[in-house]
Coordinates of C-alpha atoms in Angstrom, one line a residue:
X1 CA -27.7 7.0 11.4
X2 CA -25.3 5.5 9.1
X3 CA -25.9 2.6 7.7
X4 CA -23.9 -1.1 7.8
X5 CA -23.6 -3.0 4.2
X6 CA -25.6 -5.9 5.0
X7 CA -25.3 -9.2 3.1
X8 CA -28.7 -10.6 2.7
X9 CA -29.4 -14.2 1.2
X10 CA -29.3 -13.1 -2.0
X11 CA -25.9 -11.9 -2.3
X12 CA -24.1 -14.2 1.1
X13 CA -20.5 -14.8 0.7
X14 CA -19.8 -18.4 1.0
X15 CA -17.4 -19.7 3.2
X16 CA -17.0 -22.8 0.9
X17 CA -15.0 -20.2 -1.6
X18 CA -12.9 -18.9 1.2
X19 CA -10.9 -22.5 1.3
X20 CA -6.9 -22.2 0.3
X21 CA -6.6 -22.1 -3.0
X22 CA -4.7 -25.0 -4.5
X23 CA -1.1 -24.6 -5.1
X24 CA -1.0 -23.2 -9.6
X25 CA 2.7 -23.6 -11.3
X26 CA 2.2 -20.2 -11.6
X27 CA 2.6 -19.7 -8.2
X28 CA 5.9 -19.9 -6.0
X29 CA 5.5 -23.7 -4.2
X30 CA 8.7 -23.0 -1.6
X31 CA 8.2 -22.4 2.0
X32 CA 9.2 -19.5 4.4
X33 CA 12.8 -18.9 5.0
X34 CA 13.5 -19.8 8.9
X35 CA 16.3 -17.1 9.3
X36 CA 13.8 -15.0 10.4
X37 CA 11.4 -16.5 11.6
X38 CA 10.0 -14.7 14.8
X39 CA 11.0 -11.1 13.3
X40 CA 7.9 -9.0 14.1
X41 CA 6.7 -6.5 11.2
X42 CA 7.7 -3.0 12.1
X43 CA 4.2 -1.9 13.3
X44 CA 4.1 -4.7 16.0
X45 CA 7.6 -4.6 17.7
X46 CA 6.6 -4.6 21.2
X47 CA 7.8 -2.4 24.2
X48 CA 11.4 -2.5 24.4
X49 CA 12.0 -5.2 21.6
X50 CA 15.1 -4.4 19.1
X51 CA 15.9 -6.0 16.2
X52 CA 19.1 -7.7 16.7
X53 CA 19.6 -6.3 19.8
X54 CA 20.0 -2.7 17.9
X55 CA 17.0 -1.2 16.2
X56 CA 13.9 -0.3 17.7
X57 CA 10.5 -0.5 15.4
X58 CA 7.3 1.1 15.3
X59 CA 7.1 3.4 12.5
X60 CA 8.5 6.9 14.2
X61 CA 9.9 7.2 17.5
X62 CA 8.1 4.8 19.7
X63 CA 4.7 5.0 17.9
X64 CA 3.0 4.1 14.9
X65 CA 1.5 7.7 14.9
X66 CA 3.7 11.2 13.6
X67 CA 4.5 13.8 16.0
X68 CA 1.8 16.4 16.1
X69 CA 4.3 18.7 14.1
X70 CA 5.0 16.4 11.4
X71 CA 1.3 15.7 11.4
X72 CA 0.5 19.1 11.2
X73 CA 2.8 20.2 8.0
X74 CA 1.5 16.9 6.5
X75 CA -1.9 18.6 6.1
X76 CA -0.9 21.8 5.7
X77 CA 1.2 20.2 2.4
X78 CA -2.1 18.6 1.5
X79 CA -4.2 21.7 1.2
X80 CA -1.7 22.9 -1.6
X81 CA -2.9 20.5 -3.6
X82 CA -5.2 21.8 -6.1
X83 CA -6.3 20.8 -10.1
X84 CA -4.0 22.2 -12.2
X85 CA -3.5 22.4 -15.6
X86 CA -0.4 21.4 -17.9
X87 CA 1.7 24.2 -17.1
X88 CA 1.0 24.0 -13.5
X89 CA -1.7 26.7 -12.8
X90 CA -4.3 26.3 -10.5
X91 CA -7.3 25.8 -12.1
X92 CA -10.9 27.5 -11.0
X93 CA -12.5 23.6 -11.0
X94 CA -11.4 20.0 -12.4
X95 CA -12.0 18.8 -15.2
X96 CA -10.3 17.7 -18.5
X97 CA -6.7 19.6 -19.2
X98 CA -7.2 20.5 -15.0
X99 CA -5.8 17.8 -12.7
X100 CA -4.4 16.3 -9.9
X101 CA -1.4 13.7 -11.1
X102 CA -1.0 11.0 -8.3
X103 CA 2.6 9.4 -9.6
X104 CA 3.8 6.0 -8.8
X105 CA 8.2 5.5 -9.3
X106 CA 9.8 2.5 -8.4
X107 CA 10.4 -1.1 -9.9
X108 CA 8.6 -3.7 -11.2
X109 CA 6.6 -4.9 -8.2
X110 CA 5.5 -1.2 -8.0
X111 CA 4.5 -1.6 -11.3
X112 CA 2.6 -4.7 -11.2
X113 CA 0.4 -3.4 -8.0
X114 CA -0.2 -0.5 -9.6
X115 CA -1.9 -1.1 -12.7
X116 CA -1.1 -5.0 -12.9
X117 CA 1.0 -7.0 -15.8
X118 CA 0.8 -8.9 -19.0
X119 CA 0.7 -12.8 -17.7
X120 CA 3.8 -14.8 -18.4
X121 CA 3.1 -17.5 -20.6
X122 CA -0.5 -16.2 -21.2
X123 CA -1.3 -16.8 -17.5
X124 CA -3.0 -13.9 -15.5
X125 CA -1.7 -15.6 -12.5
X126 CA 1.6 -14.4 -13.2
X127 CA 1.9 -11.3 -14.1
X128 CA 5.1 -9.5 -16.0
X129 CA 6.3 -5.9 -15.4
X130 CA 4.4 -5.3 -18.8
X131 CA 4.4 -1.1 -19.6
X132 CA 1.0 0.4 -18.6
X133 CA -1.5 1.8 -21.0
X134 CA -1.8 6.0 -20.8
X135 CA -3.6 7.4 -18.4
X136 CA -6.4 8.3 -21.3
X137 CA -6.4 4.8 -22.5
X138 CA -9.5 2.4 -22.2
X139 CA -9.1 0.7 -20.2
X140 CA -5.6 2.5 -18.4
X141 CA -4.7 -0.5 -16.6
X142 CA -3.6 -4.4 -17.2
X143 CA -5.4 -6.0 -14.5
X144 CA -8.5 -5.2 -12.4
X145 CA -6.8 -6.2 -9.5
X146 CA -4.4 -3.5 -9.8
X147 CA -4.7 -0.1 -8.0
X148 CA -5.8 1.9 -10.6
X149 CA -8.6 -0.2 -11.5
X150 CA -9.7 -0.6 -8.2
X151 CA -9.5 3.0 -7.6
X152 CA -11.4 3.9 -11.0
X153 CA -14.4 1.5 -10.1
X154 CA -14.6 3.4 -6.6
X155 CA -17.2 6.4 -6.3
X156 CA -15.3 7.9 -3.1
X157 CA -12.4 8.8 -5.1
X158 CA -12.5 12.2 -7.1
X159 CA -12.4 11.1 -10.3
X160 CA -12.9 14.5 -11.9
X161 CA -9.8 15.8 -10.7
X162 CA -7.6 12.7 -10.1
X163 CA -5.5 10.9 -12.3
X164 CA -3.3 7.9 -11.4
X165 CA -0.2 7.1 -13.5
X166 CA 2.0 4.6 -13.1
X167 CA 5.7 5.8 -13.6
X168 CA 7.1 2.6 -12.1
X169 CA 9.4 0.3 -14.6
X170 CA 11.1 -3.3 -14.2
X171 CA 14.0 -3.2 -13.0
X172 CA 14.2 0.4 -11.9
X173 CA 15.4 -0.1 -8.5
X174 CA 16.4 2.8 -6.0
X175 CA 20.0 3.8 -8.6
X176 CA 17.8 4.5 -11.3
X177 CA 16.1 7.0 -10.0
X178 CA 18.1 8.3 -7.8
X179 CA 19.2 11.4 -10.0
X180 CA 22.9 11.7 -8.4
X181 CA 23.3 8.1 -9.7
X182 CA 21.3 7.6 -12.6
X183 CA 20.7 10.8 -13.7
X184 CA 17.1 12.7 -15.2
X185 CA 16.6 9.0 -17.9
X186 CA 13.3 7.6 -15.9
X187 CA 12.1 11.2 -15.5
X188 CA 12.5 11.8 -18.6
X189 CA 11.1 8.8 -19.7
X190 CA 7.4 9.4 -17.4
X191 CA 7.5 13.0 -18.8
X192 CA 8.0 12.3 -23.0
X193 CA 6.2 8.6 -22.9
X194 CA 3.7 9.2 -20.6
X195 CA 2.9 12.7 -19.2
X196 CA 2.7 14.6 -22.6
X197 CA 1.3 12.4 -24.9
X198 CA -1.9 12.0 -22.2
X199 CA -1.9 15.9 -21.8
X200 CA -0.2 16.1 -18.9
X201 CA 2.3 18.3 -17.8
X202 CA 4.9 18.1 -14.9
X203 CA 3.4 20.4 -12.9
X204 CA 0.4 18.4 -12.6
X205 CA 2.5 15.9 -10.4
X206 CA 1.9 16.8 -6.6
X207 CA 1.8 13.4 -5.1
X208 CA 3.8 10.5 -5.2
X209 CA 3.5 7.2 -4.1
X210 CA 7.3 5.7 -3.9
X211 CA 7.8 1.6 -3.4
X212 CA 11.2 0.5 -4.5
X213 CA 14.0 -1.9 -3.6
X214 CA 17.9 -2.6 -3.6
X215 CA 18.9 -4.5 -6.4
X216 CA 20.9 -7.8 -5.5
X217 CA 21.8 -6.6 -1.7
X218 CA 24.6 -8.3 -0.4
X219 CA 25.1 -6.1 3.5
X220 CA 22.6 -6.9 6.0
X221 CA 22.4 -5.3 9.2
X222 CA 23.7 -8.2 10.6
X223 CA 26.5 -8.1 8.8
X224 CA 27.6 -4.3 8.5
X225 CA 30.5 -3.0 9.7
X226 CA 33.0 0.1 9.1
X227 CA 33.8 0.5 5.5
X228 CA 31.1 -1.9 4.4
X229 CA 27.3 0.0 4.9
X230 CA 24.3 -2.4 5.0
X231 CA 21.9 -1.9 1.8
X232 CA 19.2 -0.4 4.3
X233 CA 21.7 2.3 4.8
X234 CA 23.0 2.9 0.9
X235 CA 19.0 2.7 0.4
X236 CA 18.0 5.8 3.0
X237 CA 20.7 7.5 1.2
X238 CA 18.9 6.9 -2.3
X239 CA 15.7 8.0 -1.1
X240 CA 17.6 11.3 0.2
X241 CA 18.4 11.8 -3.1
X242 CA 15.7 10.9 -5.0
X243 CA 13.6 13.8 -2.7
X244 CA 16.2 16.2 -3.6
X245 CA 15.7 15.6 -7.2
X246 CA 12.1 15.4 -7.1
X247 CA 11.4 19.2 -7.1
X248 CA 13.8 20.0 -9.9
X249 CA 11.0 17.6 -11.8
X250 CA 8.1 18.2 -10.5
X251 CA 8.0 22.1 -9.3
X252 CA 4.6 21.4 -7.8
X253 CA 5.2 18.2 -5.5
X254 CA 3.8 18.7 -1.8
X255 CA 4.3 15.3 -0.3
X256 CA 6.0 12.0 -1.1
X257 CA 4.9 8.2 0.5
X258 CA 7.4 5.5 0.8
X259 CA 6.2 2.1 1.0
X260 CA 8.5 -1.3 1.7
X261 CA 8.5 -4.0 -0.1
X262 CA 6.4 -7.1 0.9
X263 CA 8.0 -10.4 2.3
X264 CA 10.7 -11.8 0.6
X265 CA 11.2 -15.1 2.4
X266 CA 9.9 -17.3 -0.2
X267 CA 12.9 -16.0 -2.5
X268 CA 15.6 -17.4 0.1
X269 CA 16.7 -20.4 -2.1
X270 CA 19.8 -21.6 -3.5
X271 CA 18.3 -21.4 -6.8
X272 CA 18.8 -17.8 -8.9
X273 CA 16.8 -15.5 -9.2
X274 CA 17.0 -15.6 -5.4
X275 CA 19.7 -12.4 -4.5
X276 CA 17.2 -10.1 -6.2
X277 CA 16.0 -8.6 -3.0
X278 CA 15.2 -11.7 -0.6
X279 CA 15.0 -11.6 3.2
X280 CA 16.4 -9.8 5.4
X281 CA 16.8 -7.1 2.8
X282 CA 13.2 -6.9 2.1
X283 CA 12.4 -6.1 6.1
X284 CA 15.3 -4.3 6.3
X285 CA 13.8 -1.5 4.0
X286 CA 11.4 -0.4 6.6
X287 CA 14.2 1.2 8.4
X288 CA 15.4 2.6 5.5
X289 CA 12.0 4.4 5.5
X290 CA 11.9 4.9 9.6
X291 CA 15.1 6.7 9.4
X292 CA 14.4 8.7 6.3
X293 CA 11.2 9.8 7.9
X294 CA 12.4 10.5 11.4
X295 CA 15.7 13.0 9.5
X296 CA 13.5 14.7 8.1
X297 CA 10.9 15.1 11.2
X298 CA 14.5 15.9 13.4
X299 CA 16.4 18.2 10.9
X300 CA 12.7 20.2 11.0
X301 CA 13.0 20.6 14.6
X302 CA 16.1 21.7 14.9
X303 CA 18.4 19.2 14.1
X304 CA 21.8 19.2 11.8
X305 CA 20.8 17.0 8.8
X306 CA 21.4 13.6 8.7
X307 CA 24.6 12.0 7.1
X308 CA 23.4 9.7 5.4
X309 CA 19.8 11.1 4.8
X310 CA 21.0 14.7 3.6
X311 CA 19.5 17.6 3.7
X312 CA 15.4 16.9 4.2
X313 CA 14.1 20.7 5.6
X314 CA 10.9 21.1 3.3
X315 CA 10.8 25.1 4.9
X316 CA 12.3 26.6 2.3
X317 CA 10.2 24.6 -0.4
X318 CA 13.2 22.8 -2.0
X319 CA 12.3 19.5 -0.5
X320 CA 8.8 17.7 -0.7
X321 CA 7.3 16.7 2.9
X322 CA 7.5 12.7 3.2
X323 CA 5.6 10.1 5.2
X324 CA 5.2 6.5 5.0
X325 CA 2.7 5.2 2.6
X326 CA 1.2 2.2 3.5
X327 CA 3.2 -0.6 5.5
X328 CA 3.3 -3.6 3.5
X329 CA 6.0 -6.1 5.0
X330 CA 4.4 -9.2 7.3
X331 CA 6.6 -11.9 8.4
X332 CA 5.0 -14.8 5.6
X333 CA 2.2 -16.8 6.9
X334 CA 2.5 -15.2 10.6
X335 CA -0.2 -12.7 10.9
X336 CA 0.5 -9.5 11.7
X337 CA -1.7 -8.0 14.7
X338 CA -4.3 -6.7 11.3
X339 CA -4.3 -10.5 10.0
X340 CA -1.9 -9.8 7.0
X341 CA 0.1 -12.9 6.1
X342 CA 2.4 -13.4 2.7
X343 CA 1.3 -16.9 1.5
X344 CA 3.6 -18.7 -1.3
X345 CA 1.0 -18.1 -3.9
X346 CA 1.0 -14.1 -3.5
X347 CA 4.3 -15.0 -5.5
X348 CA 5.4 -15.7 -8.9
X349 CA 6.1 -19.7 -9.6
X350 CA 9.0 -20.4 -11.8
X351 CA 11.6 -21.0 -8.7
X352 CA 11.8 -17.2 -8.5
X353 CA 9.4 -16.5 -5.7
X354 CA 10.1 -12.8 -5.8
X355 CA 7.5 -10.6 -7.9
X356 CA 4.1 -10.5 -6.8
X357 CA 1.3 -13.0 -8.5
X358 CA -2.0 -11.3 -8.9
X359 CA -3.0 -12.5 -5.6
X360 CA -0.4 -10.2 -3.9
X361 CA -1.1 -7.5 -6.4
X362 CA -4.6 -7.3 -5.0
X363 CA -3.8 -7.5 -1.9
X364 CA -1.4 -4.4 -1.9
X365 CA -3.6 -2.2 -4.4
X366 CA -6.2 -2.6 -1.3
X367 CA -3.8 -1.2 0.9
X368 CA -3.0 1.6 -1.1
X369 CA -6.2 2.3 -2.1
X370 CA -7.6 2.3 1.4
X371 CA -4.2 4.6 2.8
X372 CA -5.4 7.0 0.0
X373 CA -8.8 7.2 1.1
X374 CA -8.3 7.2 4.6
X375 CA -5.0 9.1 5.1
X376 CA -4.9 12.6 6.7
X377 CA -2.9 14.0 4.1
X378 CA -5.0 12.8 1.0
X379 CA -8.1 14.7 1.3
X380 CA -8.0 15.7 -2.5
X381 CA -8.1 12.1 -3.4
X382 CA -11.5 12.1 -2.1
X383 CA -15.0 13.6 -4.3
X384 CA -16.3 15.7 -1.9
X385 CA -17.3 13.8 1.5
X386 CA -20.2 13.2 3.6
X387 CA -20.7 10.5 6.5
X388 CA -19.0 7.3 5.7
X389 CA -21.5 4.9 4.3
X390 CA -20.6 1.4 3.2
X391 CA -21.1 0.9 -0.9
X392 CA -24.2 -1.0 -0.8
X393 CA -23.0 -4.3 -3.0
X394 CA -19.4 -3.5 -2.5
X395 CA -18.4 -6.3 -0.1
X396 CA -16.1 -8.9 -1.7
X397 CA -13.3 -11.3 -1.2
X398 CA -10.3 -11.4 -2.8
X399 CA -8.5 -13.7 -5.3
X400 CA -6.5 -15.3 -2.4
X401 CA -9.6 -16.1 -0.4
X402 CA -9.0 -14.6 2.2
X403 CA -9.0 -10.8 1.2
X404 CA -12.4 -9.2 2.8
X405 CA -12.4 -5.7 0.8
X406 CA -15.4 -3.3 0.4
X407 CA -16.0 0.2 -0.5
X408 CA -17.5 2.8 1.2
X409 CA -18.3 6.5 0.3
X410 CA -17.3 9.6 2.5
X411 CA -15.0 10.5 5.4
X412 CA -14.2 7.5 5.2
X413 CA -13.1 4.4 8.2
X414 CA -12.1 2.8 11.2
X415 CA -14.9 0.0 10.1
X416 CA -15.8 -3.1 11.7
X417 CA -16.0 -6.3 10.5
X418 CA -18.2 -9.4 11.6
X419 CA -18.9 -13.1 10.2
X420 CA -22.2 -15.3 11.1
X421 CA -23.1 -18.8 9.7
X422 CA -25.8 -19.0 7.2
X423 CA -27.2 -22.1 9.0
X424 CA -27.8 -19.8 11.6
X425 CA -29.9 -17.4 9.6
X426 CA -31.8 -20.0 8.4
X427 CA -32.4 -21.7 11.7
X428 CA -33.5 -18.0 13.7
X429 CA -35.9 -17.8 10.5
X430 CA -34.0 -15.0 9.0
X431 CA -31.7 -13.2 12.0
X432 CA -28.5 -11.8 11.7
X433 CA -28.0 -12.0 16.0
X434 CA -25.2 -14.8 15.6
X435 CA -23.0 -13.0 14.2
X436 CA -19.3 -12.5 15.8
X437 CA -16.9 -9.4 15.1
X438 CA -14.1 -10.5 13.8
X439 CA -11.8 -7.3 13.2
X440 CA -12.4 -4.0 15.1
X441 CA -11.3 -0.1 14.3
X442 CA -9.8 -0.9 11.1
X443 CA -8.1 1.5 9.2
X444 CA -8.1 0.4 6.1
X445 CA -12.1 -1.1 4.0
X446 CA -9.6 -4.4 4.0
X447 CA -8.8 -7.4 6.2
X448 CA -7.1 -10.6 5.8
X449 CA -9.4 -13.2 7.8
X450 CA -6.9 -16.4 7.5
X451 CA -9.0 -17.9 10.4
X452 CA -11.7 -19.1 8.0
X453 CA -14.5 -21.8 8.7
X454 CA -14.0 -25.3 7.2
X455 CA -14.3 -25.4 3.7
X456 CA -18.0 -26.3 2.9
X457 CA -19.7 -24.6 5.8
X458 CA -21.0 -21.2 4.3
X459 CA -21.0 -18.0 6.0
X460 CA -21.7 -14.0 5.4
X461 CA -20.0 -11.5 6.6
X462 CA -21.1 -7.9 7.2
X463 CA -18.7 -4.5 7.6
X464 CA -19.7 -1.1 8.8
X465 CA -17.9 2.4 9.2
X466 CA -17.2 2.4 13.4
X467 CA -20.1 4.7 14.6
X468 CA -22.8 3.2 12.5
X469 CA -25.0 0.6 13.0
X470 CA -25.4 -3.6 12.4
X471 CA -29.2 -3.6 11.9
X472 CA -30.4 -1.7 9.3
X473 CA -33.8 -2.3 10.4
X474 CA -35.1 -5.2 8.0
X475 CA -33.8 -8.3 10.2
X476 CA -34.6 -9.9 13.0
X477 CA -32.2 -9.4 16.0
X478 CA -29.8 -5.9 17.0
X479 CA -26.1 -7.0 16.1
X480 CA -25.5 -3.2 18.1
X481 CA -26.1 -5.3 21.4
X482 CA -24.8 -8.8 20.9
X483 CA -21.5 -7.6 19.2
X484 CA -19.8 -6.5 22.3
X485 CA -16.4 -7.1 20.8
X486 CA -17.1 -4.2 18.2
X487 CA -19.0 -1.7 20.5

């Protein structure tokens, strides 16, 4: 039976570490912005709810899950995906000069989240869109809160045959590397300064994780009209582009994931730099995505392409397939139904309130990590899997205090999640019986508990993969039978 990772005294989370952290100057100190306040991240809008009386949510039509077609190609793409070496030949088994390149492209956000940044001013709280060691570097990252660290100290992933890079840049937004716009220069850039001189080739690239943004946007939704297109739409027509081009580049491509950008609420001030990308341009970029996704799904079934889209029919293998990556955007300090908030300090300080601080770059490389490892479409990201298991040791919280993360090893989630006092434990004489679930069928080895005990009072937490069990059969008490909420 598959086991739960169990948090004995010896290694208990503490409940007193889980308090707010106090508010750093390297941290953004302003509040919320109120315009739009109430909006509901995309995965949440509820049953018949538009946005401004327009736009319907959920990620396709009416659902956070792809039409079974869509679905279908998606892993069908995936199984394409083999090692390869640097002029793009399969390769009989991984191993050096025979890979898998996983590419990131976008802007400096992406950038930082991917394999973290320099810290301004010497402080690791803030970190710059600093350029990212090689890929055969040692270490190949800035920070170990950034994806590819994370995703190098975890044993699910196929490290044999998988190689991150980050191809993302500062200030790189959607122009740049759309190739109608601003030609083959950031291609040519990740192939000459970073592909080649780590041994890579182009035809290595066969998956790539997109997370990009407008640069100042000035045209809401709101505020479109004939003439003068919102920055949602100019962006959808970017992204159409930039899959067109991505082919020419990378001959071997199979699939694309486009993530939004998180909140951008905390940048709505009257002080510069606050028209980089602030709200409600940063929400507005998950339609961007939803309509990208749901051309391309249409066009496939029959549809003329979309006009502002473009051409999007992957049959004919000029066109990668594309989903969403993972779905980042949370209205601030309102949880979203999986407990994500934004919190001032996941941002920079300096009145800018816009790039991520190392808080928020945690928090997203988690994301990412756990859509990669739990994804339909990304079984060769995985070594080769056998029931999920929770990495024994693995449980931890994040540098935000309120990040529950932990690895596991397999096929990989939903997991469960549960919390119990310690004073408990000691009073039963050693039983785990008290504790209460706290998240349920999670996708994702991550959760955002903001509804944390008072600071001082300590507590433990314990996660399983859903289908396993509580008790691994050295404590007193089944948590199988008194945690009804996660059956």
């Amino acid at each position: 039976m598959k086991r739960a990772c169990l948090r004995k005294a010896s290694s208990i989370l503490l409940a007193a570490s889980l308090a707010a952290p106090a508010a750093e100057a390297a941290t953004c100190t302003s509040t919320p912005w109120t315009g739009i306040a109430g909006v509901p991240a995309l995965t949440d809008f509820p049953p018949g709810h538009l946005y401004l009386g327009l736009y319907p949510g959920l990620l396709y039509d009416g659902s956070n899950a792809p039409p079974a077609g869509h679905e279908a190609d998606g892993r069908a793409f995936a199984a394409q995906i083999k090692p390869r070496d640097a002029s793009g030949q399969v390769c009989a088994s991984p191993g050096p000069g025979c890979r898998i390149v996983f590419l990131s492209i976008g802007f400096s956000n992406n950038t930082i989240e991917f394999c973290g940044g320099q810290g301004i001013n010497g402080d690791n709280e803030s970190p710059a869109a600093t350029q990212c060691p090689l890929p055969t570097a040692n270490p190949p990252w800035i920070q170990q809160e950034s994806f590819i660290a994370q995703s190098l100290a975890d044993a699910a992933v196929d490290h044999a045959a998988v190689v991150s890079v980050d191809g993302a840049r500062g200030g790189q937004t959607y122009d740049d590397w759309d190739p109608t716009v601003g030609g083959s220069a950031e291609y040519d850039r990740v192939l000459n300064q970073i592909l080649l001189p780590s041994g890579l080739g182009k035809g290595q690239v066969q998956a790539i994780w997109i997370k990009d943004a407008e640069s100042h946007p000035t045209v809401s939704l709101a505020t479109a009209g004939p003439g003068n297109p919102a920055d949602a739409v100019i962006a959808e027509q970017h992204l159409g582009n930039i899959l067109r081009g991505l082919r020419t580049f990378y001959p071997n491509v199979q699939q694309v994931f486009v993530s939004p950008r998180i909140y951008g609420g905390y940048a709505n001030t009257t002080t510069p730099p606050n028209l980089l990308n602030p709200e409600p341009y940063a929400f507005e970029i998950g339609f961007s995505i939803k309509w990208l996704v749901a051309s391309q799904i249409a066009q496939v079934g029959g549809d003329a392409p979309d006009p502002d889209a473009g051409d999007l029919d992957y049959r004919g293998g000029t066109i990668p397939w594309v989903d969403w990556g993972p779905y980042l955007w949370a209205n601030g300090t309102t949880p979203r139904s999986d407990g994500l908030v934004w919190t001032s300090s996941d941002f920079r300080g300096g009145g800018e309130c816009t790039h991520p601080s190392v808080y928020a770059e945690q928090k997203v490389a988690a994301m990412l990590l756990g859509f990669m490892k739990t994804s339909p479409y990304t079984p060769w990201f995985l070594a080769t899997a056998g029931p999920c298991a929770i990495t024994p040791g693995s449980l931890q919280i994040g540098a935000d205090k309120q990040t529950i993360s932990w690895g596991f090893t397999g096929t990989g989630g939903p997991f469960d999640l549960a919390r119990g006092s310690v004073a408990d434990v000691r009073a039963s004489g050693g039983g785990y019986a008290g504790a209460m679930c706290r998240f349920n069928d999670l996708s994702a080895p991550q959760a955002i508990d903001s509804g944390q005990p008072p600071p001082g009072v300590a507590a433990y937490y314990l996660a399983r993969c859903t289908g396993g069990t509580w008790n691994d059969g050295t404590q007193a008490g089944n948590r199988d039978l008194t945690l009804l909420a996660c059956p």
